[in-house]
Coordinates of C-alpha atoms in Angstrom, one line a residue:
X113 CA 11.7 -55.2 -35.8
X114 CA 8.9 -53.0 -34.5
X115 CA 8.3 -55.3 -31.6
X116 CA 12.0 -55.1 -30.7
X117 CA 12.0 -51.3 -30.9
X118 CA 8.8 -51.2 -28.8
X119 CA 10.3 -53.5 -26.2
X120 CA 13.5 -51.5 -26.0
X121 CA 11.5 -48.2 -25.6
X122 CA 9.5 -49.8 -22.8
X123 CA 12.7 -50.9 -21.0
X124 CA 14.2 -47.4 -21.3
X125 CA 11.0 -45.9 -20.1
X126 CA 10.9 -48.3 -17.2
X127 CA 14.6 -47.6 -16.4
X128 CA 13.9 -43.8 -16.3
X129 CA 10.9 -44.3 -14.0
X130 CA 13.1 -46.3 -11.6
X131 CA 15.7 -43.6 -11.5
X132 CA 13.3 -40.9 -10.5
X133 CA 13.3 -40.6 -6.7
X134 CA 10.0 -40.6 -4.9
X135 CA 9.3 -37.5 -2.8
X136 CA 7.8 -38.6 0.5
X137 CA 5.3 -36.4 2.1
X138 CA 6.3 -34.5 5.3
X139 CA 5.5 -36.3 8.5
X140 CA 3.7 -33.5 10.3
X141 CA 3.5 -35.4 13.6
X142 CA 7.2 -36.2 13.6
X143 CA 8.0 -32.5 12.9
X144 CA 5.7 -31.5 15.7
X145 CA 7.5 -34.0 18.0
X146 CA 10.9 -32.4 17.2
X147 CA 9.4 -28.9 17.8
X148 CA 8.0 -30.0 21.1
X149 CA 11.3 -31.4 22.2
X150 CA 13.0 -28.1 21.3
X151 CA 10.4 -26.1 23.2
X152 CA 10.7 -28.3 26.3
X153 CA 14.5 -28.1 26.4
X154 CA 14.6 -24.3 25.8
X155 CA 11.8 -23.7 28.3
X156 CA 13.6 -25.5 31.1
X157 CA 16.8 -23.5 30.3
X158 CA 14.8 -20.2 30.3
X159 CA 12.9 -21.1 33.5
X160 CA 16.0 -21.7 35.6
X161 CA 17.6 -18.8 37.5
X162 CA 20.5 -19.1 39.9
X163 CA 18.7 -16.7 42.3
X164 CA 15.1 -17.9 42.0
X165 CA 15.5 -21.5 40.9
X166 CA 12.8 -22.9 38.6
X167 CA 10.3 -20.2 37.6
X168 CA 7.1 -22.1 36.8
X169 CA 5.5 -19.3 34.8
X170 CA 7.9 -20.0 31.9
X171 CA 7.1 -23.7 32.1
X172 CA 3.4 -23.0 32.3
X173 CA 3.6 -20.8 29.2
X174 CA 5.5 -23.5 27.3
X175 CA 3.1 -26.1 28.3
X176 CA 0.1 -24.1 27.1
X177 CA 1.7 -23.4 23.8
X178 CA 2.6 -27.0 23.2
X179 CA -0.9 -28.1 24.0
X180 CA -2.3 -25.5 21.6
X181 CA 0.1 -26.7 18.9
X182 CA -0.9 -30.4 19.2
X183 CA -4.6 -29.6 19.4
X184 CA -4.3 -27.5 16.2
X185 CA -2.4 -30.2 14.3
X186 CA -4.7 -33.1 15.3
X187 CA -8.0 -31.2 14.7
X188 CA -7.0 -29.8 11.3
X189 CA -5.3 -33.0 10.2
X190 CA -8.3 -35.2 11.0
X191 CA -11.3 -33.0 10.7
X192 CA -10.2 -30.7 7.8
X193 CA -7.8 -33.2 6.1
X194 CA -5.1 -30.7 5.8
X195 CA -1.5 -31.8 5.2
X196 CA 0.3 -28.5 4.9
X197 CA 1.4 -27.3 8.3
X198 CA 4.9 -25.9 7.4
X199 CA 3.9 -22.2 8.0
X200 CA 2.4 -23.0 11.3
X201 CA 5.4 -25.0 12.4
X202 CA 7.7 -22.0 11.6
X203 CA 5.4 -19.5 13.4
X204 CA 5.2 -21.8 16.5
X205 CA 9.0 -22.1 16.5
X206 CA 9.4 -18.3 16.4
X207 CA 6.7 -17.7 19.0
X208 CA 8.2 -20.3 21.4
X209 CA 11.6 -18.7 21.1
X210 CA 10.2 -15.3 21.9
X211 CA 8.3 -16.7 24.9
X212 CA 11.5 -18.2 26.3
X213 CA 13.5 -15.0 25.9
X214 CA 10.8 -12.9 27.4
X215 CA 10.2 -15.4 30.2
X216 CA 13.9 -15.5 31.1
X217 CA 13.9 -11.7 31.4
X218 CA 10.4 -11.3 33.0
X219 CA 8.7 -14.6 34.0
X220 CA 5.3 -13.0 34.6
X221 CA 5.3 -11.7 31.0
X222 CA 5.8 -15.2 29.6
X223 CA 2.2 -16.2 30.3
X224 CA 0.8 -13.0 28.9
X225 CA 2.8 -13.4 25.7
X226 CA 1.6 -17.0 25.5
X227 CA -2.0 -15.9 25.7
X228 CA -1.4 -13.4 22.9
X229 CA 0.0 -16.2 20.8
X230 CA -3.2 -18.2 21.4
X231 CA -5.3 -15.1 20.5
X232 CA -3.2 -14.8 17.3
X233 CA -3.8 -18.4 16.4
X234 CA -7.6 -17.9 16.8
X235 CA -7.5 -14.8 14.6
X236 CA -5.4 -16.8 12.1
X237 CA -7.9 -19.6 11.9
X238 CA -10.8 -17.2 11.4
X239 CA -8.8 -15.3 8.7
X240 CA -8.0 -18.5 6.8
X241 CA -11.7 -19.5 6.7
X242 CA -12.7 -16.0 5.7
X243 CA -10.1 -15.8 2.9
X244 CA -11.4 -19.1 1.5
X245 CA -14.4 -17.2 0.0
X246 CA -13.0 -14.7 -2.6
X247 CA -16.5 -13.3 -3.4
X248 CA -17.0 -12.4 0.2
X249 CA -13.6 -10.8 0.4
X250 CA -14.5 -8.6 -2.6
X251 CA -17.7 -7.5 -0.8
X252 CA -15.8 -6.7 2.5
X253 CA -13.1 -4.6 1.0
X254 CA -15.0 -1.3 1.4
X255 CA -16.1 -1.9 5.0
X256 CA -12.6 -3.1 5.9
X257 CA -11.1 0.1 4.4
X258 CA -13.5 2.3 6.3
X259 CA -12.9 0.5 9.5
X260 CA -9.1 0.9 9.1
X261 CA -9.4 4.6 8.4
X262 CA -11.7 5.1 11.4
X263 CA -9.2 3.2 13.6
X264 CA -6.4 5.5 12.5
X265 CA -8.7 8.5 13.1
X266 CA -9.4 7.4 16.6
X267 CA -5.7 6.9 17.1
X268 CA -5.0 10.5 16.1
X269 CA -7.7 11.9 18.4
X270 CA -7.2 10.0 21.7
X271 CA -3.7 8.5 21.6
X272 CA -1.0 9.8 23.9
X273 CA 2.6 10.4 22.8
X274 CA 4.9 7.5 23.9
X275 CA 8.6 7.6 23.0
X276 CA 8.0 10.3 20.4
X277 CA 5.1 8.7 18.6
X278 CA 1.3 8.7 19.3
X279 CA 0.7 5.1 18.3
X280 CA -0.8 3.5 21.5
X281 CA -4.4 3.6 22.7
X282 CA -5.6 2.6 26.2
X283 CA -9.2 1.6 26.6
X284 CA -10.4 0.0 29.8
X285 CA -6.9 -0.8 31.0
X286 CA -6.1 -2.6 27.7
X287 CA -3.4 -1.0 25.6
X288 CA -3.1 -1.8 21.9
X289 CA -1.5 -0.4 18.8
X290 CA -4.1 0.4 16.0
X291 CA -1.5 0.6 13.2
X292 CA -0.7 -3.1 13.7
X293 CA -4.3 -4.1 12.9
X294 CA -4.4 -1.6 10.0
X295 CA -1.5 -3.6 8.4
X296 CA -3.8 -6.5 8.0
X297 CA -6.5 -4.3 6.5
X298 CA -4.0 -2.6 4.2
X299 CA -3.0 -5.9 2.5
X300 CA -6.7 -7.1 2.4
X301 CA -7.9 -3.9 0.7
X302 CA -5.0 -3.7 -1.7
X303 CA -5.3 -7.3 -2.8
X304 CA -9.1 -7.2 -3.1
X305 CA -9.2 -3.8 -4.9
X306 CA -6.5 -4.7 -7.4
X307 CA -7.7 -8.3 -7.9
X308 CA -9.5 -7.0 -11.0
X309 CA -7.6 -4.1 -12.3
X310 CA -9.4 -3.4 -15.6
X311 CA -10.5 0.0 -14.5
X312 CA -8.6 3.0 -13.3
X313 CA -11.2 3.5 -10.6
X314 CA -9.7 0.6 -8.6
X315 CA -6.2 2.0 -8.9
X316 CA -7.1 5.5 -7.7
X317 CA -9.2 4.0 -4.9
X318 CA -6.2 2.1 -3.5
X319 CA -3.9 5.0 -4.0
X320 CA -6.3 7.2 -2.0
X321 CA -6.5 4.6 0.8
X322 CA -2.7 4.2 0.9
X323 CA -2.2 8.0 1.1
X324 CA -4.7 8.2 3.9
X325 CA -3.0 5.4 5.9
X326 CA 0.6 6.6 5.4
X327 CA -0.5 10.2 6.0
X328 CA -2.1 9.2 9.4
X329 CA 1.1 7.4 10.4
X330 CA 3.1 10.5 9.5
X331 CA 0.9 12.6 11.7
X332 CA 1.4 10.2 14.7
X333 CA 5.1 10.1 13.9
X334 CA 5.3 6.3 13.6
X335 CA 8.0 6.4 11.0
X336 CA 8.9 2.7 11.2
X337 CA 5.3 1.6 10.5
X338 CA 4.9 4.3 7.8
X339 CA 8.0 2.9 6.0
X340 CA 6.6 -0.7 6.2
X341 CA 3.3 0.5 4.7
X342 CA 5.2 2.3 2.0
X343 CA 7.2 -0.8 1.0
X344 CA 4.1 -2.9 1.1
X345 CA 2.4 -0.4 -1.2
X346 CA 5.4 -0.8 -3.6
X347 CA 5.1 -4.6 -3.5
X348 CA 1.4 -4.5 -4.3
X349 CA 2.0 -2.0 -7.1
X350 CA 4.7 -4.3 -8.5
X351 CA 2.4 -7.3 -8.4
X352 CA -0.2 -5.6 -10.6
X353 CA -0.1 -5.9 -14.4
X354 CA 2.0 -3.6 -16.6
X355 CA 1.1 -0.6 -18.8
X356 CA -0.1 2.8 -17.7
X357 CA -1.8 1.6 -14.6
X358 CA 1.5 0.4 -13.1
X359 CA 3.2 3.7 -14.1
X360 CA 0.5 5.5 -12.2
X361 CA 1.1 3.4 -9.1
X362 CA 4.9 4.0 -9.4
X363 CA 4.4 7.7 -9.6
X364 CA 2.1 7.6 -6.6
X365 CA 4.7 5.7 -4.7
X366 CA 7.3 8.4 -5.4
X367 CA 4.9 11.1 -4.3
X368 CA 4.2 9.1 -1.0
X369 CA 7.9 8.7 -0.4
X370 CA 8.6 12.4 -1.1
X371 CA 5.7 13.4 1.3
X372 CA 7.3 11.3 4.1
X373 CA 10.7 12.9 3.6
X374 CA 9.3 16.4 3.5
X375 CA 7.0 15.9 6.6
X376 CA 9.6 14.1 8.6
X377 CA 12.6 16.3 7.5
X378 CA 13.4 17.8 10.9
X379 CA 12.2 14.8 12.8
X380 CA 14.2 12.4 10.7
X381 CA 17.3 14.6 11.0
X382 CA 17.1 14.6 14.7
X383 CA 16.3 11.0 15.1
X384 CA 18.8 9.6 12.6
X385 CA 21.7 11.9 13.6
X386 CA 23.0 8.9 15.6
X387 CA 23.0 6.6 12.5
X388 CA 26.6 5.3 11.9
X389 CA 27.8 7.4 14.8
X390 CA 26.8 5.3 17.8
X391 CA 30.4 4.8 19.0
X392 CA 31.2 8.5 19.1
X393 CA 31.5 10.1 22.5
X394 CA 28.4 12.3 22.0
X395 CA 26.1 9.3 21.4
X396 CA 27.8 6.3 23.1
X397 CA 25.9 6.7 26.4
X398 CA 23.0 8.7 25.2
X399 CA 21.0 8.1 22.0
X400 CA 23.3 5.3 20.8
X401 CA 23.2 3.5 24.1
X402 CA 20.9 0.7 23.0
X403 CA 22.8 -0.1 19.8
X404 CA 26.3 0.0 21.4
X405 CA 25.3 -2.4 24.2
X406 CA 23.6 -4.6 21.6
X407 CA 26.7 -4.7 19.4
X408 CA 28.9 -5.5 22.5
X409 CA 26.5 -8.4 23.3
X410 CA 26.7 -9.6 19.7
X411 CA 30.5 -9.7 19.8
X412 CA 30.5 -11.6 23.1
X413 CA 27.9 -14.2 22.1
X414 CA 30.0 -16.2 19.7
X415 CA 28.7 -19.2 17.7
X416 CA 26.7 -20.8 20.4
X417 CA 26.0 -18.0 22.9
X418 CA 26.7 -17.4 26.5
X419 CA 23.6 -19.4 27.6
X420 CA 20.0 -18.3 28.3
X421 CA 20.0 -15.7 31.1
X422 CA 23.8 -15.0 31.0
X423 CA 23.8 -12.0 28.7
X424 CA 24.0 -8.3 29.4
X425 CA 21.8 -7.0 26.6
X426 CA 18.7 -8.2 28.6
X427 CA 19.4 -5.4 31.0
X428 CA 19.0 -2.7 28.3
X429 CA 15.7 -0.9 27.8
X430 CA 13.4 -2.7 25.3
X431 CA 15.4 -5.9 25.5
X432 CA 12.3 -8.0 24.9
X433 CA 10.8 -5.8 22.2
X434 CA 13.1 -3.8 19.8
X435 CA 16.4 -5.5 21.0
X436 CA 15.2 -9.1 21.4
X437 CA 17.3 -10.3 18.4
X438 CA 20.4 -8.9 20.2
X439 CA 19.5 -10.9 23.3
X440 CA 19.1 -14.0 21.2
X441 CA 22.5 -13.5 19.4
X442 CA 24.3 -13.0 22.7
X443 CA 22.7 -15.8 24.7
X444 CA 21.7 -18.3 22.0
X445 CA 24.6 -17.7 19.6
X446 CA 25.1 -16.8 16.0
X447 CA 24.1 -20.3 14.7
X448 CA 20.7 -20.1 16.2
X449 CA 20.3 -16.5 15.1
X450 CA 20.9 -17.5 11.5
X451 CA 18.4 -20.3 11.8
X452 CA 15.9 -17.7 13.1
X453 CA 16.5 -15.5 10.1
X454 CA 16.2 -18.5 7.7
X455 CA 12.8 -19.1 9.2
X456 CA 11.6 -15.8 7.9
X457 CA 13.2 -16.5 4.6
X458 CA 11.3 -19.8 4.4
X459 CA 8.0 -17.9 4.9
X460 CA 8.9 -15.6 2.1
X461 CA 9.9 -18.4 -0.3
X462 CA 6.7 -20.3 0.6
X463 CA 4.6 -17.2 -0.3
X464 CA 6.4 -16.9 -3.7
X465 CA 5.9 -20.5 -4.5
X466 CA 2.2 -20.4 -3.5
X467 CA 1.6 -17.2 -5.5
X468 CA 2.5 -18.9 -8.8
X469 CA -0.2 -21.6 -8.5
X470 CA -2.7 -19.5 -6.5
X471 CA -6.4 -19.8 -7.4
X472 CA -6.8 -16.1 -7.9
X473 CA -4.9 -12.9 -8.3
X474 CA -6.2 -11.9 -4.9
X475 CA -4.3 -14.7 -3.3
X476 CA -1.1 -14.0 -5.2
X477 CA -1.0 -10.3 -4.4
X478 CA -2.0 -10.8 -0.7
X479 CA 0.6 -13.6 -0.2
X480 CA 3.6 -11.7 -1.7
X481 CA 2.6 -8.5 0.1
X482 CA 2.2 -10.3 3.4
X483 CA 5.6 -12.0 3.0
X484 CA 7.2 -8.7 1.9
X485 CA 5.8 -6.9 4.9
X486 CA 7.1 -9.6 7.4
X487 CA 10.5 -9.8 5.8
X488 CA 11.0 -6.1 5.5
X489 CA 9.9 -5.6 9.2
X490 CA 12.4 -8.3 10.2
X491 CA 15.2 -6.5 8.2
X492 CA 14.3 -3.2 9.8
X493 CA 14.5 -4.7 13.3
X494 CA 17.8 -6.7 12.8
X495 CA 19.6 -4.1 10.8
X496 CA 18.3 -1.2 13.0
X497 CA 19.8 -2.6 16.2
X498 CA 23.1 -3.4 14.5
X499 CA 23.4 0.1 13.0
X500 CA 23.3 -1.2 9.4
X501 CA 20.1 0.8 9.0
X502 CA 18.7 3.7 11.2
X503 CA 16.9 2.4 14.3
X504 CA 13.1 2.8 13.7
X505 CA 11.8 0.9 16.8
X506 CA 9.8 -1.8 15.0
X507 CA 9.4 -5.3 16.6
X508 CA 10.7 -8.6 15.4
X509 CA 7.6 -10.5 14.0
X510 CA 6.4 -13.4 16.1
X511 CA 9.3 -13.0 18.6
X512 CA 9.1 -9.6 20.2
X513 CA 6.9 -9.0 23.2
X514 CA 3.6 -7.3 22.4
X515 CA 0.0 -8.4 21.9
X516 CA -1.0 -6.2 19.0
X517 CA 2.1 -7.2 17.0
X518 CA 1.6 -10.9 17.7
X519 CA -2.0 -10.9 16.6
X520 CA -1.1 -8.9 13.5
X521 CA 1.7 -11.3 12.5
X522 CA -0.6 -14.3 12.7
X523 CA -3.3 -12.5 10.7
X524 CA -0.8 -11.5 8.0
X525 CA 0.4 -15.1 7.9
X526 CA -3.1 -16.2 7.0
X527 CA -2.7 -14.5 3.6
X528 CA 0.2 -16.8 2.8
X529 CA -1.7 -19.9 4.1
X530 CA -4.7 -19.0 2.0
X531 CA -2.6 -18.7 -1.2
X532 CA -1.6 -22.4 -0.8
X533 CA -3.9 -24.5 -3.0
X534 CA -3.6 -27.4 -0.5
X535 CA -5.3 -25.3 2.2
X536 CA -8.8 -25.7 0.9
X537 CA -8.6 -29.1 -0.6
X538 CA -11.1 -30.5 1.9
X539 CA -13.7 -28.1 0.3
X540 CA -13.2 -29.7 -3.1
X541 CA -13.5 -33.1 -1.6
X542 CA -16.8 -32.2 0.1
X543 CA -18.2 -30.8 -3.1
X544 CA -17.4 -34.1 -5.0
X545 CA -19.1 -36.1 -2.4

């Protein structure tokens, strides 16, 4: 009897095992091949102009990016034995889209944007290796915090006002935006400081650092970036443990928000007076010009767009920076625009999944804060140009033209990559050997 029961149990167990589907690993090289095909097709479309014919600058930029992608995949797949390239694939997809849009508007800018992507990838690689050593990160938090504050101080002293904000510095003919690099430091310091939150000293240290960063951004009138920092502060506060410490962080958040409102009261009133009134006669051709033209372009784009180079939004000021999503909707269509948005959602979902199994609280806090920063900036850009939210003038991550923004986005992505336990598997293998 026992033997029959045992045999029956084995058969049931075997049947259950057979029913379970096997999850096949992602074929990274096949995915890269599909991405390459997409990049080649869109690059050829973006490079063609009825007036100028084929503009080789766009093709050169696409070729360089494709070469960098394949070299990155092959080197890290073979030398580092990595198998998780999903984040990089998404980032490369977004970057290639941006290069095509920028190149179709200004061919000479395509190569420059491509080189900024390459610089971003290099920073990303360095950051991932750095973040692999938590002890080193703990030691670097104070120097990084000091460097970030000094950078903002230099910004306050020597920056000139551009479009109402003093957020650009030019040194030796090179123009960059310090606040973009401080974003990376903000997440680093927050995650490293609150990785061990047993003492109130760490909490107050991070609050002081946050107040200094947001306060500096208020003084230079970079409202969009100040808002991004504030939301990131809230995310980091939420990621910490409960009790009185979290209450302190929440109160500090409220004080920061109130300070922004009070300081910006007159500035915000003037800047946001156009919000939800862009179609009115007083604003249609003045302060609401960008949004109304973008909304017209959105309406004319339809599901599949008018074709690369055939839209009108590209002629509006900041079409390759603040308004680039409007250009994509008009020329590439709603379907592709939704895919673009889902790419950012995928990055956020990846960060949430990674944070659950992360090796340390440092990685969990950093990953979620990084994803929240990217997702919130994306929302500010898309909802701002469509008048769902006030227009703050922030860029679309990985897509908009701009070197500082591109390097920052890749550096922020490194936090999410580092939180994935698969990223440093080769280190464990080396130790075992």
